[in-house]
């Protein structure tokens, strides 16, 4: 078994390369198997595969991207008995009801595309014959694994671009909740920007939702009014991009290519792609070789930056891409010394954060305001 | 004009009321089935699926039971306030306040289990009552409309819970929730816990107390005719304050039961709109506290059917439309039950 904490960035990439070569392991598998009895194989014609989504498929963001994975599964396994998909599953006991319903429908494998935590585990415990995969999860059991994307690397690349593009050095961020994904995203972004402009700062506004176009637009407006000339955020829709377009400032996005909502303002996006991972996991479940694990899909293997926006100068794109190449070559930008928002040193010089450290990051670095209570 | 005309009576005959309600539900389902059939779905198979999934498996029954429990508490909260003529639109906020207070006790008070559960229960009651205190006093002493004040307090409570669960009380490694609260209401049927029998028992006891006690009589009198109550020398204001605080405490207790029995962590989405649904539950129960149990069961069945239908590929909006139609037609049916055909005296 491989311990995540000792696994270096380079080790990660090697494993990714290995996976791509053999086509057996998906890129970024970090802990392939627990010593649990494997689940019996299922015939494709008898298998039910289920997905629970946090938002609507039509969001053109997070849920839409996962839905592309669902479509890929259907294409790869056209004879599946049923593919169940439920949208807008809330973070409440209703999520448990949805998962229970999946199990009642005879699901062989259940994907929770947005960390439902205890609401999922409740059902996991009592359905040992079903394989569960939780996106952005934290627990591995005999029949439960988790997966996520190494979004911090492309985010750092976007940060480099922001450092070049922002005149004021004041960056704005529309955040959902103060959760590790958001801490890591804001930190990586500002670290990228500070590698170009050491005086850059990041102001965040938390709107308590992943999908609230009105609140996101208001937050975007407030950030611009405060002097920010580059907006980033972690939203499942394009509202603050439209605000940036109207106000003539830059914006970078998450999930998908949504440049048509603000072609001049659009810099790039954190593009996510779960298609290969989903097809692989379903295939293993059918074959009876599925095992619970921790999967972080790496840069270039499930997460990347989008093609640069039409107004982004070529030199800026080239400078940012040079950093991306360096990361692909095994370099990690997340090395000490790193100070937190209070100025205390949290990572000493010479140390590098592991993938798991980045995944669990729950404090803000110096220069970020609005996230820490 | 014929010799007959429709006349509205202040009360509906129980038989007719029941018939009107059943008719409304059947009609709503028929209309939904027709629309579904037109869009290419198979309504017969879907209906069968809903019934077997709801009642045919232990998972289905557990789900119904877990859903009906908070709805009884919030429904009782609204229905009780209505007895004295007050609209408690704030059951949602009181639910959160009760859950918040109970979680504070459960997370930070170092006591062992049966006692900690009891203290959480007290905290839930007090939290809910405190959350309705300001609207209650404003209504009792300054005649401020409680409909608005209780509603506005909801937003404060929800955002407050969001703040503590994503901020100071957030557990390390958890996404927007507190740590798991160690004290749990015991389960007796799968994940179904004793909160459900307690809720049903509470409804029966409250109904009995209001029907048989002098206090209950005074409340009903003050609710149906405040002028008469004043004339009779009843302490109407004190009764109003007591009933409204009790209503808040009931919703707060619902929050405590949800957090200690079902969810086990304080978090933003905790209530699932149970407070607002409680208004519908109370209205459907037509002022009967025992009726709240049945209307909460109906509501739970409809909501659960919604989840089942979504796994069958229906979108959220279709499901919402079906539930809305059922409630809409039920309300019309309830009103129509008051009308009877009478011989026109003028003819």
PDB file of N, CA, C and O in Angstrom, chain A residues 179-221:
ATOM      1  N   UNK A 179     -14.251  25.720   2.543  1.00  0.00           N
ATOM      2  CA  UNK A 179     -13.921  24.293   2.588  1.00  0.00           C
ATOM      3  C   UNK A 179     -12.544  24.098   1.960  1.00  0.00           C
ATOM      4  O   UNK A 179     -12.051  24.993   1.273  1.00  0.00           O
ATOM      5  N   UNK A 180     -11.893  22.946   2.176  1.00  0.00           N
ATOM      6  CA  UNK A 180     -10.538  22.754   1.659  1.00  0.00           C
ATOM      7  C   UNK A 180     -10.380  23.059   0.166  1.00  0.00           C
ATOM      8  O   UNK A 180      -9.390  23.693  -0.222  1.00  0.00           O
ATOM      9  N   UNK A 181     -11.339  22.666  -0.693  1.00  0.00           N
ATOM     10  CA  UNK A 181     -11.194  22.972  -2.131  1.00  0.00           C
ATOM     11  C   UNK A 181     -10.998  24.455  -2.348  1.00  0.00           C
ATOM     12  O   UNK A 181     -10.253  24.873  -3.237  1.00  0.00           O
ATOM     13  N   UNK A 182     -11.726  25.259  -1.572  1.00  0.00           N
ATOM     14  CA  UNK A 182     -11.683  26.705  -1.773  1.00  0.00           C
ATOM     15  C   UNK A 182     -10.397  27.284  -1.181  1.00  0.00           C
ATOM     16  O   UNK A 182      -9.756  28.143  -1.797  1.00  0.00           O
ATOM     17  N   UNK A 183      -9.991  26.812   0.004  1.00  0.00           N
ATOM     18  CA  UNK A 183      -8.711  27.273   0.569  1.00  0.00           C
ATOM     19  C   UNK A 183      -7.588  26.974  -0.415  1.00  0.00           C
ATOM     20  O   UNK A 183      -6.757  27.826  -0.720  1.00  0.00           O
ATOM     21  N   UNK A 184      -7.585  25.741  -0.929  1.00  0.00           N
ATOM     22  CA  UNK A 184      -6.507  25.330  -1.818  1.00  0.00           C
ATOM     23  C   UNK A 184      -6.545  26.137  -3.115  1.00  0.00           C
ATOM     24  O   UNK A 184      -5.507  26.572  -3.624  1.00  0.00           O
ATOM     25  N   UNK A 185      -7.742  26.354  -3.637  1.00  0.00           N
ATOM     26  CA  UNK A 185      -7.893  27.091  -4.897  1.00  0.00           C
ATOM     27  C   UNK A 185      -7.416  28.535  -4.747  1.00  0.00           C
ATOM     28  O   UNK A 185      -6.645  29.038  -5.571  1.00  0.00           O
ATOM     29  N   UNK A 186      -7.850  29.213  -3.670  1.00  0.00           N
ATOM     30  CA  UNK A 186      -7.445  30.610  -3.474  1.00  0.00           C
ATOM     31  C   UNK A 186      -5.935  30.691  -3.236  1.00  0.00           C
ATOM     32  O   UNK A 186      -5.258  31.556  -3.805  1.00  0.00           O
ATOM     33  N   UNK A 187      -5.401  29.778  -2.424  1.00  0.00           N
ATOM     34  CA  UNK A 187      -3.968  29.809  -2.116  1.00  0.00           C
ATOM     35  C   UNK A 187      -3.128  29.586  -3.369  1.00  0.00           C
ATOM     36  O   UNK A 187      -2.165  30.318  -3.633  1.00  0.00           O
ATOM     37  N   UNK A 188      -3.491  28.542  -4.141  1.00  0.00           N
ATOM     38  CA  UNK A 188      -2.718  28.218  -5.342  1.00  0.00           C
ATOM     39  C   UNK A 188      -2.753  29.381  -6.323  1.00  0.00           C
ATOM     40  O   UNK A 188      -1.740  29.726  -6.946  1.00  0.00           O
ATOM     41  N   UNK A 189      -3.933  30.006  -6.431  1.00  0.00           N
ATOM     42  CA  UNK A 189      -4.099  31.116  -7.372  1.00  0.00           C
ATOM     43  C   UNK A 189      -3.205  32.298  -6.976  1.00  0.00           C
ATOM     44  O   UNK A 189      -2.468  32.844  -7.801  1.00  0.00           O
ATOM     45  N   UNK A 190      -3.251  32.655  -5.683  1.00  0.00           N
ATOM     46  CA  UNK A 190      -2.444  33.799  -5.250  1.00  0.00           C
ATOM     47  C   UNK A 190      -0.950  33.475  -5.310  1.00  0.00           C
ATOM     48  O   UNK A 190      -0.133  34.342  -5.656  1.00  0.00           O
ATOM     49  N   UNK A 191      -0.582  32.230  -4.998  1.00  0.00           N
ATOM     50  CA  UNK A 191       0.839  31.875  -5.083  1.00  0.00           C
ATOM     51  C   UNK A 191       1.340  32.016  -6.514  1.00  0.00           C
ATOM     52  O   UNK A 191       2.457  32.501  -6.751  1.00  0.00           O
ATOM     53  N   UNK A 192       0.499  31.613  -7.471  1.00  0.00           N
ATOM     54  CA  UNK A 192       0.859  31.777  -8.875  1.00  0.00           C
ATOM     55  C   UNK A 192       1.043  33.244  -9.221  1.00  0.00           C
ATOM     56  O   UNK A 192       2.031  33.645  -9.857  1.00  0.00           O
ATOM     57  N   UNK A 193       0.091  34.076  -8.766  1.00  0.00           N
ATOM     58  CA  UNK A 193       0.152  35.507  -9.076  1.00  0.00           C
ATOM     59  C   UNK A 193       1.369  36.145  -8.421  1.00  0.00           C
ATOM     60  O   UNK A 193       2.050  36.990  -9.018  1.00  0.00           O
ATOM     61  N   UNK A 194       1.671  35.731  -7.183  1.00  0.00           N
ATOM     62  CA  UNK A 194       2.790  36.337  -6.459  1.00  0.00           C
ATOM     63  C   UNK A 194       4.146  35.924  -7.025  1.00  0.00           C
ATOM     64  O   UNK A 194       5.154  36.598  -6.768  1.00  0.00           O
ATOM     65  N   UNK A 195       4.168  34.815  -7.779  1.00  0.00           N
ATOM     66  CA  UNK A 195       5.425  34.433  -8.408  1.00  0.00           C
ATOM     67  C   UNK A 195       5.803  35.464  -9.471  1.00  0.00           C
ATOM     68  O   UNK A 195       6.952  35.560  -9.875  1.00  0.00           O
ATOM     69  N   UNK A 196       4.799  36.245  -9.915  1.00  0.00           N
ATOM     70  CA  UNK A 196       5.047  37.302 -10.903  1.00  0.00           C
ATOM     71  C   UNK A 196       5.081  38.662 -10.215  1.00  0.00           C
ATOM     72  O   UNK A 196       5.980  39.468 -10.425  1.00  0.00           O
ATOM     73  N   UNK A 197       4.073  38.910  -9.381  1.00  0.00           N
ATOM     74  CA  UNK A 197       3.927  40.189  -8.697  1.00  0.00           C
ATOM     75  C   UNK A 197       3.829  39.930  -7.190  1.00  0.00           C
ATOM     76  O   UNK A 197       2.753  39.641  -6.675  1.00  0.00           O
ATOM     77  N   UNK A 198       4.943  40.015  -6.467  1.00  0.00           N
ATOM     78  CA  UNK A 198       4.960  39.635  -5.039  1.00  0.00           C
ATOM     79  C   UNK A 198       3.999  40.456  -4.186  1.00  0.00           C
ATOM     80  O   UNK A 198       3.707  40.071  -3.050  1.00  0.00           O
ATOM     81  N   UNK A 199       3.509  41.591  -4.707  1.00  0.00           N
ATOM     82  CA  UNK A 199       2.617  42.438  -3.908  1.00  0.00           C
ATOM     83  C   UNK A 199       1.145  42.108  -4.129  1.00  0.00           C
ATOM     84  O   UNK A 199       0.276  42.774  -3.556  1.00  0.00           O
ATOM     85  N   UNK A 200       0.852  41.142  -4.974  1.00  0.00           N
ATOM     86  CA  UNK A 200      -0.551  40.835  -5.284  1.00  0.00           C
ATOM     87  C   UNK A 200      -1.296  40.369  -4.025  1.00  0.00           C
ATOM     88  O   UNK A 200      -0.718  39.729  -3.151  1.00  0.00           O
ATOM     89  N   UNK A 201      -2.583  40.723  -3.947  1.00  0.00           N
ATOM     90  CA  UNK A 201      -3.437  40.267  -2.843  1.00  0.00           C
ATOM     91  C   UNK A 201      -4.715  39.676  -3.424  1.00  0.00           C
ATOM     92  O   UNK A 201      -5.065  39.945  -4.579  1.00  0.00           O
ATOM     93  N   UNK A 202      -5.401  38.877  -2.614  1.00  0.00           N
ATOM     94  CA  UNK A 202      -6.639  38.240  -3.074  1.00  0.00           C
ATOM     95  C   UNK A 202      -7.742  38.497  -2.061  1.00  0.00           C
ATOM     96  O   UNK A 202      -7.616  38.168  -0.884  1.00  0.00           O
ATOM     97  N   UNK A 203      -8.839  39.077  -2.552  1.00  0.00           N
ATOM     98  CA  UNK A 203      -9.979  39.358  -1.698  1.00  0.00           C
ATOM     99  C   UNK A 203     -11.073  38.347  -2.037  1.00  0.00           C
ATOM    100  O   UNK A 203     -11.413  38.198  -3.213  1.00  0.00           O
ATOM    101  N   UNK A 204     -11.615  37.654  -1.041  1.00  0.00           N
ATOM    102  CA  UNK A 204     -12.654  36.659  -1.330  1.00  0.00           C
ATOM    103  C   UNK A 204     -13.998  37.087  -0.765  1.00  0.00           C
ATOM    104  O   UNK A 204     -14.071  37.772   0.246  1.00  0.00           O
ATOM    105  N   UNK A 205     -15.059  36.660  -1.431  1.00  0.00           N
ATOM    106  CA  UNK A 205     -16.417  36.806  -0.897  1.00  0.00           C
ATOM    107  C   UNK A 205     -17.068  35.429  -0.935  1.00  0.00           C
ATOM    108  O   UNK A 205     -17.075  34.765  -1.965  1.00  0.00           O
ATOM    109  N   UNK A 206     -17.576  34.996   0.222  1.00  0.00           N
ATOM    110  CA  UNK A 206     -18.210  33.683   0.339  1.00  0.00           C
ATOM    111  C   UNK A 206     -19.712  33.850   0.144  1.00  0.00           C
ATOM    112  O   UNK A 206     -20.334  34.678   0.813  1.00  0.00           O
ATOM    113  N   UNK A 207     -20.313  33.087  -0.787  1.00  0.00           N
ATOM    114  CA  UNK A 207     -21.755  33.274  -1.040  1.00  0.00           C
ATOM    115  C   UNK A 207     -22.603  32.071  -0.597  1.00  0.00           C
ATOM    116  O   UNK A 207     -23.801  32.024  -0.883  1.00  0.00           O
ATOM    117  N   UNK A 208     -22.008  31.098   0.092  1.00  0.00           N
ATOM    118  CA  UNK A 208     -22.768  29.952   0.628  1.00  0.00           C
ATOM    119  C   UNK A 208     -23.520  29.157  -0.431  1.00  0.00           C
ATOM    120  O   UNK A 208     -24.615  28.631  -0.163  1.00  0.00           O
ATOM    121  N   UNK A 209     -22.980  29.072  -1.625  1.00  0.00           N
ATOM    122  CA  UNK A 209     -23.624  28.255  -2.647  1.00  0.00           C
ATOM    123  C   UNK A 209     -22.628  27.984  -3.764  1.00  0.00           C
ATOM    124  O   UNK A 209     -21.704  28.767  -3.980  1.00  0.00           O
ATOM    125  N   UNK A 210     -22.809  26.859  -4.467  1.00  0.00           N
ATOM    126  CA  UNK A 210     -21.999  26.574  -5.655  1.00  0.00           C
ATOM    127  C   UNK A 210     -22.730  27.058  -6.893  1.00  0.00           C
ATOM    128  O   UNK A 210     -22.183  27.107  -7.972  1.00  0.00           O
ATOM    129  N   UNK A 211     -24.007  27.337  -6.742  1.00  0.00           N
ATOM    130  CA  UNK A 211     -24.813  27.713  -7.901  1.00  0.00           C
ATOM    131  C   UNK A 211     -25.830  28.752  -7.462  1.00  0.00           C
ATOM    132  O   UNK A 211     -26.909  28.424  -6.994  1.00  0.00           O
ATOM    133  N   UNK A 212     -25.457  30.018  -7.544  1.00  0.00           N
ATOM    134  CA  UNK A 212     -26.379  31.093  -7.206  1.00  0.00           C
ATOM    135  C   UNK A 212     -25.962  32.287  -8.057  1.00  0.00           C
ATOM    136  O   UNK A 212     -25.240  33.171  -7.593  1.00  0.00           O
ATOM    137  N   UNK A 213     -26.412  32.311  -9.326  1.00  0.00           N
ATOM    138  CA  UNK A 213     -25.940  33.335 -10.261  1.00  0.00           C
ATOM    139  C   UNK A 213     -26.114  34.752  -9.726  1.00  0.00           C
ATOM    140  O   UNK A 213     -25.238  35.593  -9.906  1.00  0.00           O
ATOM    141  N   UNK A 214     -27.224  34.995  -9.037  1.00  0.00           N
ATOM    142  CA  UNK A 214     -27.475  36.357  -8.563  1.00  0.00           C
ATOM    143  C   UNK A 214     -26.437  36.773  -7.511  1.00  0.00           C
ATOM    144  O   UNK A 214     -25.839  37.841  -7.609  1.00  0.00           O
ATOM    145  N   UNK A 215     -26.215  35.900  -6.537  1.00  0.00           N
ATOM    146  CA  UNK A 215     -25.242  36.213  -5.487  1.00  0.00           C
ATOM    147  C   UNK A 215     -23.835  36.306  -6.068  1.00  0.00           C
ATOM    148  O   UNK A 215     -23.044  37.186  -5.676  1.00  0.00           O
ATOM    149  N   UNK A 216     -23.515  35.434  -7.030  1.00  0.00           N
ATOM    150  CA  UNK A 216     -22.183  35.463  -7.627  1.00  0.00           C
ATOM    151  C   UNK A 216     -21.966  36.776  -8.383  1.00  0.00           C
ATOM    152  O   UNK A 216     -20.881  37.367  -8.337  1.00  0.00           O
ATOM    153  N   UNK A 217     -23.011  37.240  -9.076  1.00  0.00           N
ATOM    154  CA  UNK A 217     -22.898  38.496  -9.813  1.00  0.00           C
ATOM    155  C   UNK A 217     -22.712  39.668  -8.851  1.00  0.00           C
ATOM    156  O   UNK A 217     -21.889  40.565  -9.082  1.00  0.00           O
ATOM    157  N   UNK A 218     -23.464  39.643  -7.745  1.00  0.00           N
ATOM    158  CA  UNK A 218     -23.325  40.716  -6.745  1.00  0.00           C
ATOM    159  C   UNK A 218     -21.918  40.712  -6.151  1.00  0.00           C
ATOM    160  O   UNK A 218     -21.301  41.772  -5.983  1.00  0.00           O
ATOM    161  N   UNK A 219     -21.417  39.512  -5.848  1.00  0.00           N
ATOM    162  CA  UNK A 219     -20.074  39.413  -5.276  1.00  0.00           C
ATOM    163  C   UNK A 219     -19.046  39.944  -6.268  1.00  0.00           C
ATOM    164  O   UNK A 219     -18.132  40.690  -5.896  1.00  0.00           O
ATOM    165  N   UNK A 220     -19.209  39.576  -7.546  1.00  0.00           N
ATOM    166  CA  UNK A 220     -18.288  40.050  -8.580  1.00  0.00           C
ATOM    167  C   UNK A 220     -18.288  41.565  -8.657  1.00  0.00           C
ATOM    168  O   UNK A 220     -17.234  42.209  -8.704  1.00  0.00           O
ATOM    169  N   UNK A 221     -19.474  42.158  -8.631  1.00  0.00           N
ATOM    170  CA  UNK A 221     -19.595  43.615  -8.691  1.00  0.00           C
ATOM    171  C   UNK A 221     -18.900  44.258  -7.500  1.00  0.00           C
ATOM    172  O   UNK A 221     -18.145  45.228  -7.646  1.00  0.00           O
TER     173      UNK A 221
END
